[in-house]
Amino acid sequence: MEAYIASVERWQVAEFLLKKLHSLSGIFPLGFFLLEHLFINAKATRGAALYNGAVQSIANIPYLLMFEIVFVALPLAYHAAYGLLITYRGQVNLYRYNYYYNWTYCLQRLSGAIAFIFVVYHVYSFRVAPAMEGQRVTFDLVRDQVTNPYYLAFTLAGTIAVSFHFSMGIWNFLIGWGIAIGPRIQRVAAVACMASFIVLSGLGINIIYAFLG
Amino acid sequence: MTTRVTLSIRRQLSPQEKPSWEEFEVEKRPRMNIISALMEIQRNPVTKNGRRTSPVAWDCSCLEEVCGACSMLINGRVRQACTAFVDDLDHPVRLAPLSKFPVIRDLIVDRSVMFENLKRVKAWIPIEGTYNLGPGPRVSPEVQKWAYELSRCMTCGCCLEACPQVNSRRSFMGAAIIAQVRLFNAHPTGAMNKDDRLEAISAAGGISECANAQNCQRVCPKNLPLAESIAIMNRQSTFYLLKKIFHF
């Protein structure tokens, strides 16, 4: 780890830019992809046929793999790796300084770590593994997975973590890029981001249960 | 009625020595603050169980919360000892040196890293010339209002102590330094060195280390608008970055 940190230190000049890109990549393309992903999967609430059709229409996109690599895989790998580095560099002090934004600071790191584990497994089980086995992702395949109570709990935890991380990430982005300046707008933004967290996790949970019928 | 107050103090006689805790008991006087309790111990350095020990060392100067010298951890939280009244605290009172700075002895720490960082960001206004430059430009009352607030920073280190991003793994310059950049960048003469300061806070350990926990603002004894100042400097440094990219 220390050797890795040392090699990162050599990037000192670029670090400011790397941190800015980390923040930006969480909104675009990753946040946009998350919304698109939820939108497509929400079709599961209208039955297996519509869902399978939506999956098929994505599979038919020309140059799909290139889009997946450039707009999802690479930004995700970068966001995750740099995010873990940022988490390693922080130090929790909630027990002494029990404040609202200190809680969101800690939860942002915790949700990021949970999201990381979830997304790795999620991408493996619904993209990499079916592709290698020449299998098609269908409503039934998803249903078979979420019928397992452990996997269901894992998916619910992952969905809630991703929703929180993205929503609070918007708040951090607004401040980090110097958009939300004053204390009142920062508070308004925090409330709006919490509302986004509730809506997105509610939507995610609803979609997961749609597969269970 | 005499009541006694117990103070548990983290002792460390040299920077190399391993720290240990010692308990003291002093007679409580009306309006006693932590400094006067420490003076009591200095007069008679005997622990609660009667053992003679070295007097406890601490730092203080103004005794009215404007110099920042007596910052320490009082019951685990960072604040100035001069405005910490014994009556208002939970007992026994635990005193420890700031944890984010190297300890010199007992409650005295070396906060010179803050001074070094103020130098790094050029937190001053250059007025020296080979001839008389005349009076400087006027500052509007609107700017004066918040600039005065920021000028009250006493480099006490509370914001660094409470910041989760300042720790042994990482050296973040902290909210105080960034707020001073905002102050000097807003001054009409200081603005001439604006880019130098933005360059300094855009380096490693600079503003991008901030992760918006905003503990700094909550613990600042001067109630400085630190979160707002960091957000403004985020904006200035973002524009500075864009300027650098598109002039590359």
Coordinates of C-alpha atoms in Angstrom, one line a residue:
Chain A
M1 CA 0.0 0.0 0.0
E2 CA 2.8 2.5 1.0
A3 CA 4.6 1.8 -2.3
Y4 CA 1.4 2.5 -4.1
I5 CA 0.9 5.7 -2.2
A6 CA 4.5 6.7 -3.0
S7 CA 3.9 6.2 -6.7
V8 CA 0.7 8.3 -6.4
E9 CA 2.7 11.1 -4.7
R10 CA 4.7 11.5 -7.9
W11 CA 1.4 12.7 -9.4
Q12 CA 1.2 15.6 -7.0
V13 CA 0.8 18.2 -9.7
A14 CA -2.0 16.3 -11.3
E15 CA -3.7 15.4 -8.1
F16 CA -6.0 18.4 -8.0
L17 CA -7.2 17.5 -11.5
L18 CA -7.5 13.8 -10.6
K19 CA -9.7 14.7 -7.6
K20 CA -11.9 16.9 -9.8
L21 CA -12.3 14.2 -12.4
H22 CA -13.2 11.7 -9.6
S23 CA -16.0 14.0 -8.5
L24 CA -17.1 14.6 -12.1
S25 CA -17.0 11.0 -13.2
G26 CA -19.4 10.2 -10.4
I27 CA -22.0 12.5 -12.0
F28 CA -21.0 12.0 -15.7
P29 CA -20.9 9.3 -17.0
L30 CA -21.6 7.1 -13.9
G31 CA -24.5 9.0 -12.4
F32 CA -26.2 9.3 -15.9
F33 CA -25.6 5.6 -16.4
L34 CA -27.2 4.8 -13.0
L35 CA -30.3 6.7 -14.0
E36 CA -30.5 5.1 -17.4
H37 CA -29.9 1.7 -15.7
L38 CA -32.8 2.3 -13.3
F39 CA -35.0 3.6 -16.1
I40 CA -34.5 0.4 -18.2
N41 CA -34.8 -1.9 -15.3
A42 CA -38.0 -0.2 -14.2
K43 CA -39.6 -1.9 -17.2
A44 CA -39.6 -5.1 -15.1
T45 CA -42.5 -3.5 -13.1
R46 CA -44.5 -3.8 -16.3
G47 CA -43.9 -7.5 -16.9
A48 CA -41.2 -9.9 -18.2
A49 CA -42.0 -9.3 -21.9
L50 CA -41.3 -5.6 -21.8
Y51 CA -38.1 -6.1 -19.7
N52 CA -36.8 -8.8 -22.0
G53 CA -37.5 -6.5 -25.0
A54 CA -35.6 -3.6 -23.4
V55 CA -32.6 -5.9 -22.6
Q56 CA -32.7 -7.1 -26.2
S57 CA -32.8 -3.5 -27.6
I58 CA -29.7 -2.6 -25.6
A59 CA -27.9 -5.7 -26.8
N60 CA -28.7 -4.5 -30.4
I61 CA -26.9 -1.1 -29.9
P62 CA -24.1 -0.8 -32.4
Y63 CA -20.6 -0.7 -30.9
L64 CA -22.2 -1.6 -27.5
L65 CA -19.0 -3.0 -26.0
M66 CA -17.0 0.2 -26.9
F67 CA -19.7 2.3 -25.2
E68 CA -19.6 0.0 -22.2
I69 CA -15.9 0.3 -21.9
V70 CA -15.5 4.0 -22.5
F71 CA -18.6 5.3 -20.6
V72 CA -19.0 2.7 -17.9
A73 CA -16.0 0.3 -17.2
L74 CA -13.1 2.8 -17.4
P75 CA -14.8 5.6 -15.4
L76 CA -16.1 3.1 -12.9
A77 CA -12.6 1.5 -12.4
Y78 CA -11.1 5.0 -12.0
H79 CA -13.8 6.2 -9.6
A80 CA -13.6 3.1 -7.5
A81 CA -9.8 3.0 -7.3
Y82 CA -9.4 6.7 -6.5
G83 CA -12.3 6.6 -4.1
L84 CA -10.7 3.7 -2.1
L85 CA -7.5 5.8 -2.0
I86 CA -9.5 8.8 -0.7
T87 CA -11.2 6.6 1.9
Y88 CA -7.8 5.2 3.1
R89 CA -6.6 8.8 3.6
G90 CA -9.5 9.8 5.8
Q91 CA -9.9 9.3 9.5
V92 CA -13.3 8.8 11.2
N93 CA -13.8 11.1 14.2
L94 CA -17.6 10.9 14.6
Y95 CA -17.4 10.0 18.3
R96 CA -15.8 13.3 19.1
Y97 CA -17.4 15.5 16.5
N98 CA -21.0 14.2 16.1
Y99 CA -22.2 16.6 13.4
Y100 CA -24.6 16.1 10.5
Y101 CA -22.1 16.7 7.6
N102 CA -19.5 14.6 9.5
W103 CA -22.1 11.8 9.4
T104 CA -22.6 12.3 5.7
Y105 CA -18.8 12.3 5.2
C106 CA -18.5 8.9 6.9
L107 CA -21.6 7.5 5.2
Q108 CA -20.3 8.6 1.8
R109 CA -17.2 6.4 2.4
L110 CA -19.1 3.5 3.9
S111 CA -21.7 3.6 1.1
G112 CA -18.9 3.8 -1.5
A113 CA -17.2 0.7 0.0
I114 CA -20.5 -1.3 0.0
A115 CA -21.3 0.0 -3.5
F116 CA -17.9 -1.1 -4.7
I117 CA -18.4 -4.7 -3.5
F118 CA -21.9 -4.8 -4.8
V119 CA -21.1 -3.4 -8.2
V120 CA -18.2 -5.8 -8.8
Y121 CA -20.5 -8.8 -8.1
H122 CA -23.4 -7.2 -9.9
V123 CA -21.3 -6.6 -13.1
Y124 CA -19.9 -10.1 -12.9
S125 CA -23.2 -11.9 -12.4
F126 CA -25.3 -10.0 -14.9
R127 CA -22.8 -8.9 -17.6
V128 CA -19.5 -10.8 -17.5
A129 CA -20.7 -14.3 -16.5
P130 CA -23.7 -14.4 -18.9
A131 CA -21.5 -13.1 -21.8
M132 CA -18.8 -15.7 -21.2
E133 CA -21.4 -18.5 -21.1
G134 CA -23.2 -17.1 -24.1
Q135 CA -26.3 -16.7 -22.0
R136 CA -28.8 -13.9 -22.4
V137 CA -29.9 -11.8 -19.4
T138 CA -33.6 -12.3 -19.0
F139 CA -36.3 -11.6 -16.5
D140 CA -36.1 -15.2 -15.3
L141 CA -32.4 -15.1 -14.8
V142 CA -32.7 -12.1 -12.5
R143 CA -35.7 -13.6 -10.7
D144 CA -33.7 -16.8 -10.0
Q145 CA -30.9 -14.8 -8.5
V146 CA -33.0 -12.5 -6.2
T147 CA -35.1 -15.5 -5.0
N148 CA -32.0 -16.4 -3.0
P149 CA -32.6 -14.5 0.3
Y150 CA -28.9 -13.7 0.8
Y151 CA -28.5 -12.4 -2.7
L152 CA -31.7 -10.4 -2.2
A153 CA -30.4 -8.8 1.0
F154 CA -27.1 -8.1 -0.7
T155 CA -28.8 -6.5 -3.6
L156 CA -31.1 -4.3 -1.4
A157 CA -28.0 -3.2 0.6
G158 CA -26.1 -2.5 -2.6
T159 CA -29.0 -0.5 -4.1
I160 CA -29.5 1.6 -1.0
A161 CA -25.7 2.2 -0.8
V162 CA -25.5 3.2 -4.5
S163 CA -28.5 5.6 -4.1
F164 CA -27.0 7.3 -1.1
H165 CA -23.5 7.5 -2.6
F166 CA -24.8 9.1 -5.9
S167 CA -27.2 11.5 -4.1
M168 CA -24.6 12.7 -1.6
G169 CA -22.1 12.7 -4.4
I170 CA -24.1 15.4 -6.1
W171 CA -23.9 17.5 -3.0
N172 CA -20.1 17.0 -2.8
F173 CA -19.9 17.8 -6.5
L174 CA -21.8 21.1 -6.1
I175 CA -19.4 22.2 -3.3
G176 CA -16.2 20.7 -4.8
W177 CA -16.7 22.5 -8.1
G178 CA -17.6 25.7 -6.4
I179 CA -21.3 25.8 -7.5
A180 CA -23.1 25.8 -4.1
I181 CA -21.3 28.5 -2.0
G182 CA -23.4 29.9 0.8
P183 CA -24.6 28.0 3.9
R184 CA -28.3 28.2 3.0
I185 CA -27.9 26.9 -0.6
Q186 CA -25.7 24.1 0.8
R187 CA -28.5 23.2 3.2
V188 CA -31.1 23.3 0.5
A189 CA -28.9 21.1 -1.7
A190 CA -28.4 18.6 1.1
V191 CA -32.2 18.3 1.6
A192 CA -32.7 17.9 -2.1
C193 CA -29.9 15.2 -2.3
M194 CA -31.5 13.4 0.7
A195 CA -34.8 13.5 -1.2
S196 CA -33.0 12.1 -4.2
F197 CA -31.6 9.3 -2.0
I198 CA -35.1 8.3 -0.8
V199 CA -36.6 8.4 -4.3
L200 CA -33.8 6.4 -5.9
S201 CA -33.6 3.8 -3.2
G202 CA -37.4 3.5 -3.2
L203 CA -37.3 3.0 -7.0
G204 CA -34.5 0.5 -6.8
I205 CA -36.3 -1.6 -4.1
N206 CA -39.5 -1.5 -6.1
I207 CA -37.7 -2.8 -9.2
I208 CA -36.0 -5.6 -7.2
Y209 CA -39.4 -6.7 -5.9
A210 CA -40.9 -6.5 -9.4
F211 CA -38.7 -9.5 -10.3
L212 CA -40.2 -11.5 -7.4
G213 CA -43.7 -10.8 -8.8
Chain B
M1 CA -17.9 25.4 50.6
T2 CA -14.8 24.0 49.0
T3 CA -15.1 21.5 46.3
R4 CA -12.3 19.8 44.6
V5 CA -11.9 19.2 40.9
T6 CA -10.0 16.2 39.3
L7 CA -8.0 16.8 36.2
S8 CA -6.7 13.9 34.2
I9 CA -3.8 15.1 32.1
R10 CA -1.8 13.4 29.3
R11 CA 1.8 13.8 30.1
Q12 CA 4.8 13.6 27.8
L13 CA 8.1 15.1 28.8
S14 CA 9.7 15.0 25.4
P15 CA 8.7 14.5 21.8
Q16 CA 10.2 11.0 21.9
E17 CA 8.7 9.8 25.2
K18 CA 5.6 7.6 25.3
P19 CA 2.6 9.5 26.7
S20 CA 1.0 8.6 30.0
W21 CA -1.9 9.9 32.1
E22 CA -1.6 11.6 35.5
E23 CA -4.5 12.7 37.8
F24 CA -4.4 15.9 39.8
E25 CA -6.9 17.4 42.2
V26 CA -7.2 21.1 42.8
E27 CA -9.5 23.2 44.9
K28 CA -12.2 24.8 42.8
R29 CA -12.5 28.6 42.9
P30 CA -15.3 30.6 41.4
R31 CA -15.1 31.2 37.7
M32 CA -12.0 28.9 37.5
N33 CA -10.9 28.1 34.0
I34 CA -8.5 25.4 32.8
I35 CA -5.6 27.8 32.7
S36 CA -6.1 28.7 36.4
A37 CA -6.4 25.0 37.3
L38 CA -3.2 24.3 35.5
M39 CA -1.5 27.2 37.3
E40 CA -2.7 25.6 40.6
I41 CA -1.0 22.4 39.5
Q42 CA 2.1 24.3 38.6
R43 CA 2.3 25.7 42.1
N44 CA 2.0 22.3 43.7
P45 CA 2.8 19.5 41.2
V46 CA 1.6 16.6 43.3
T47 CA -0.7 13.9 41.8
K48 CA -4.0 12.9 43.3
N49 CA -2.4 10.0 45.1
G50 CA 0.2 12.2 46.7
R51 CA 3.2 11.6 44.4
R52 CA 5.4 14.5 43.6
T53 CA 5.8 15.0 39.8
S54 CA 7.1 17.5 37.3
P55 CA 4.9 20.6 36.7
V56 CA 2.6 20.3 33.7
A57 CA 3.7 22.4 30.8
W58 CA 1.1 24.3 28.6
D59 CA 1.0 27.2 26.3
C60 CA -1.1 30.4 26.7
S61 CA -0.8 34.1 26.1
C62 CA -3.8 36.4 25.7
L63 CA -6.3 34.6 28.1
E64 CA -9.2 36.1 26.1
E65 CA -9.5 33.7 23.1
V66 CA -7.7 35.9 20.5
C67 CA -4.3 34.3 20.3
G68 CA -5.1 30.6 19.9
A69 CA -2.0 29.5 21.9
C70 CA -3.9 27.4 24.6
S71 CA -5.7 25.1 22.1
M72 CA -6.0 21.6 23.6
L73 CA -8.3 18.7 23.8
I74 CA -10.6 19.2 26.7
N75 CA -12.7 16.1 27.4
G76 CA -11.7 14.9 23.9
R77 CA -12.8 18.0 22.1
V78 CA -10.6 20.8 20.7
R79 CA -11.0 24.3 22.2
Q80 CA -9.1 27.0 24.0
A81 CA -8.3 26.4 27.7
C82 CA -8.7 30.0 28.6
T83 CA -12.5 30.1 27.8
A84 CA -13.1 26.6 29.2
F85 CA -14.6 27.1 32.6
V86 CA -14.3 24.3 35.1
D87 CA -18.0 24.7 36.2
D88 CA -19.2 24.0 32.6
L89 CA -17.2 20.8 32.1
D90 CA -17.9 17.2 32.8
H91 CA -15.8 15.8 35.6
P92 CA -13.1 14.5 35.8
V93 CA -11.7 16.9 33.2
R94 CA -9.5 15.2 30.7
L95 CA -6.7 17.3 29.1
A96 CA -4.6 16.2 26.2
P97 CA -2.5 18.0 23.6
L98 CA -3.8 18.4 20.0
S99 CA -3.5 15.1 18.2
K100 CA -2.7 16.4 14.7
F101 CA 0.5 18.3 15.7
P102 CA 3.8 17.0 17.1
V103 CA 3.9 17.3 20.9
I104 CA 6.8 19.3 22.3
R105 CA 6.0 18.7 26.0
D106 CA 2.7 17.8 27.8
L107 CA 0.0 20.1 26.4
I108 CA 2.4 22.1 24.2
V109 CA 2.4 21.2 20.5
D110 CA 4.3 22.5 17.5
R111 CA 1.8 24.3 15.2
S112 CA 4.5 25.7 12.9
V113 CA 3.2 23.6 10.0
M114 CA 0.3 26.1 9.8
F115 CA 2.8 29.0 9.6
E116 CA 4.7 27.1 6.9
N117 CA 1.5 26.6 4.9
L118 CA 0.6 30.3 5.3
K119 CA 4.0 31.1 3.7
R120 CA 3.3 28.5 1.0
V121 CA 0.1 30.2 0.0
K122 CA 1.6 33.7 0.3
A123 CA -0.9 34.9 2.9
W124 CA 0.2 38.4 2.9
I125 CA -0.1 41.6 0.8
P126 CA 3.2 42.8 -0.9
I127 CA 3.5 46.5 -0.3
E128 CA 7.2 46.9 -0.3
G129 CA 8.7 48.9 -3.2
T130 CA 11.8 50.9 -4.0
Y131 CA 9.7 54.1 -3.8
N132 CA 6.6 55.3 -2.1
L133 CA 3.7 53.5 -3.8
G134 CA 1.1 55.8 -2.2
P135 CA -2.1 54.8 -0.5
G136 CA -3.6 51.5 -1.6
P137 CA -7.1 51.1 -3.3
R138 CA -10.2 51.3 -1.2
V139 CA -12.1 48.2 -0.1
S140 CA -15.9 48.4 -0.2
P141 CA -17.8 48.0 3.1
E142 CA -19.4 44.9 1.8
V143 CA -16.1 43.2 1.3
Q144 CA -14.8 44.6 4.6
K145 CA -17.6 43.0 6.4
W146 CA -16.6 39.4 5.7
A147 CA -12.9 40.2 5.2
Y148 CA -12.8 41.4 8.8
E149 CA -14.4 38.2 10.0
L150 CA -11.6 36.1 8.2
S151 CA -8.9 38.5 9.5
R152 CA -9.8 37.3 13.0
C153 CA -8.3 33.9 12.4
M154 CA -5.8 33.2 15.1
T155 CA -4.2 30.0 13.6
C156 CA -5.3 28.1 16.7
G157 CA -5.5 24.8 14.8
C158 CA -9.0 23.8 15.9
C159 CA -10.1 23.4 12.3
L160 CA -7.2 21.0 11.5
E161 CA -7.7 19.1 14.7
A162 CA -11.4 18.4 14.0
C163 CA -10.8 17.6 10.3
P164 CA -11.1 14.0 9.3
Q165 CA -8.9 14.7 6.3
V166 CA -6.0 15.8 8.4
N167 CA -4.2 12.8 9.8
S168 CA -0.9 10.9 9.9
R169 CA -1.6 9.4 6.4
R170 CA -2.2 12.7 4.7
S171 CA -1.3 16.4 5.2
F172 CA -4.1 18.6 4.3
M173 CA -3.3 22.3 4.9
G174 CA -6.7 22.8 6.4
A175 CA -9.6 25.3 6.4
A176 CA -7.7 28.2 8.2
I177 CA -5.1 28.4 5.4
I178 CA -7.7 28.3 2.6
A179 CA -9.8 31.0 4.3
Q180 CA -6.7 33.2 4.4
V181 CA -6.3 32.7 0.7
R182 CA -9.9 33.9 0.2
L183 CA -9.1 37.0 2.4
F184 CA -5.9 38.0 0.6
N185 CA -7.3 37.2 -2.9
A186 CA -10.2 39.6 -2.2
H187 CA -7.9 42.5 -1.3
P188 CA -7.3 44.8 -4.4
T189 CA -3.6 44.7 -3.9
G190 CA -3.4 41.1 -2.7
A191 CA -5.4 40.1 -5.9
M192 CA -2.2 40.8 -7.9
N193 CA -0.8 37.5 -6.5
K194 CA -4.1 35.7 -6.8
D195 CA -2.8 33.0 -9.2
D196 CA 0.3 32.3 -7.0
R197 CA -2.1 31.5 -4.1
L198 CA -4.4 29.5 -6.3
E199 CA -1.4 27.5 -7.6
A200 CA -0.4 26.8 -4.0
I201 CA -3.8 25.5 -2.9
S202 CA -4.2 23.5 -6.1
A203 CA -1.1 21.4 -5.2
A204 CA -1.1 18.2 -3.2
G205 CA -2.3 18.7 0.4
G206 CA -4.3 21.7 -0.9
I207 CA -8.0 22.4 -1.3
S208 CA -8.9 19.2 -3.2
E209 CA -8.2 17.3 0.0
C210 CA -11.4 18.8 1.5
A211 CA -14.3 16.3 1.7
N212 CA -16.9 18.6 3.1
A213 CA -17.3 17.1 6.6
Q214 CA -17.4 20.8 7.7
N215 CA -16.3 20.0 11.3
C216 CA -13.9 23.0 10.9
Q217 CA -16.8 25.5 10.9
R218 CA -18.5 23.8 13.9
V219 CA -15.4 23.9 16.1
C220 CA -14.0 27.3 15.0
P221 CA -13.9 29.5 18.2
K222 CA -14.1 32.6 16.1
N223 CA -17.1 31.3 14.1
L224 CA -15.4 32.0 10.8
P225 CA -17.4 31.2 7.6
L226 CA -15.0 28.4 6.8
A227 CA -17.3 26.1 4.7
E228 CA -18.4 29.1 2.6
S229 CA -14.7 30.2 2.2
I230 CA -13.7 26.7 1.0
A231 CA -16.6 26.6 -1.5
I232 CA -15.5 30.0 -2.8
M233 CA -12.0 28.9 -3.2
N234 CA -13.2 25.7 -4.9
R235 CA -14.8 28.0 -7.4
Q236 CA -11.7 30.2 -7.9
S237 CA -9.4 27.2 -8.1
T238 CA -11.8 25.5 -10.6
F239 CA -11.7 28.6 -12.9
Y240 CA -7.9 28.7 -12.4
L241 CA -7.7 25.1 -13.5
L242 CA -9.8 25.8 -16.6
K243 CA -7.7 28.8 -17.4
K244 CA -4.6 26.6 -17.2
I245 CA -6.1 23.9 -19.4
F246 CA -7.3 26.3 -22.1
H247 CA -4.1 28.3 -22.2
F248 CA -2.0 25.2 -22.3

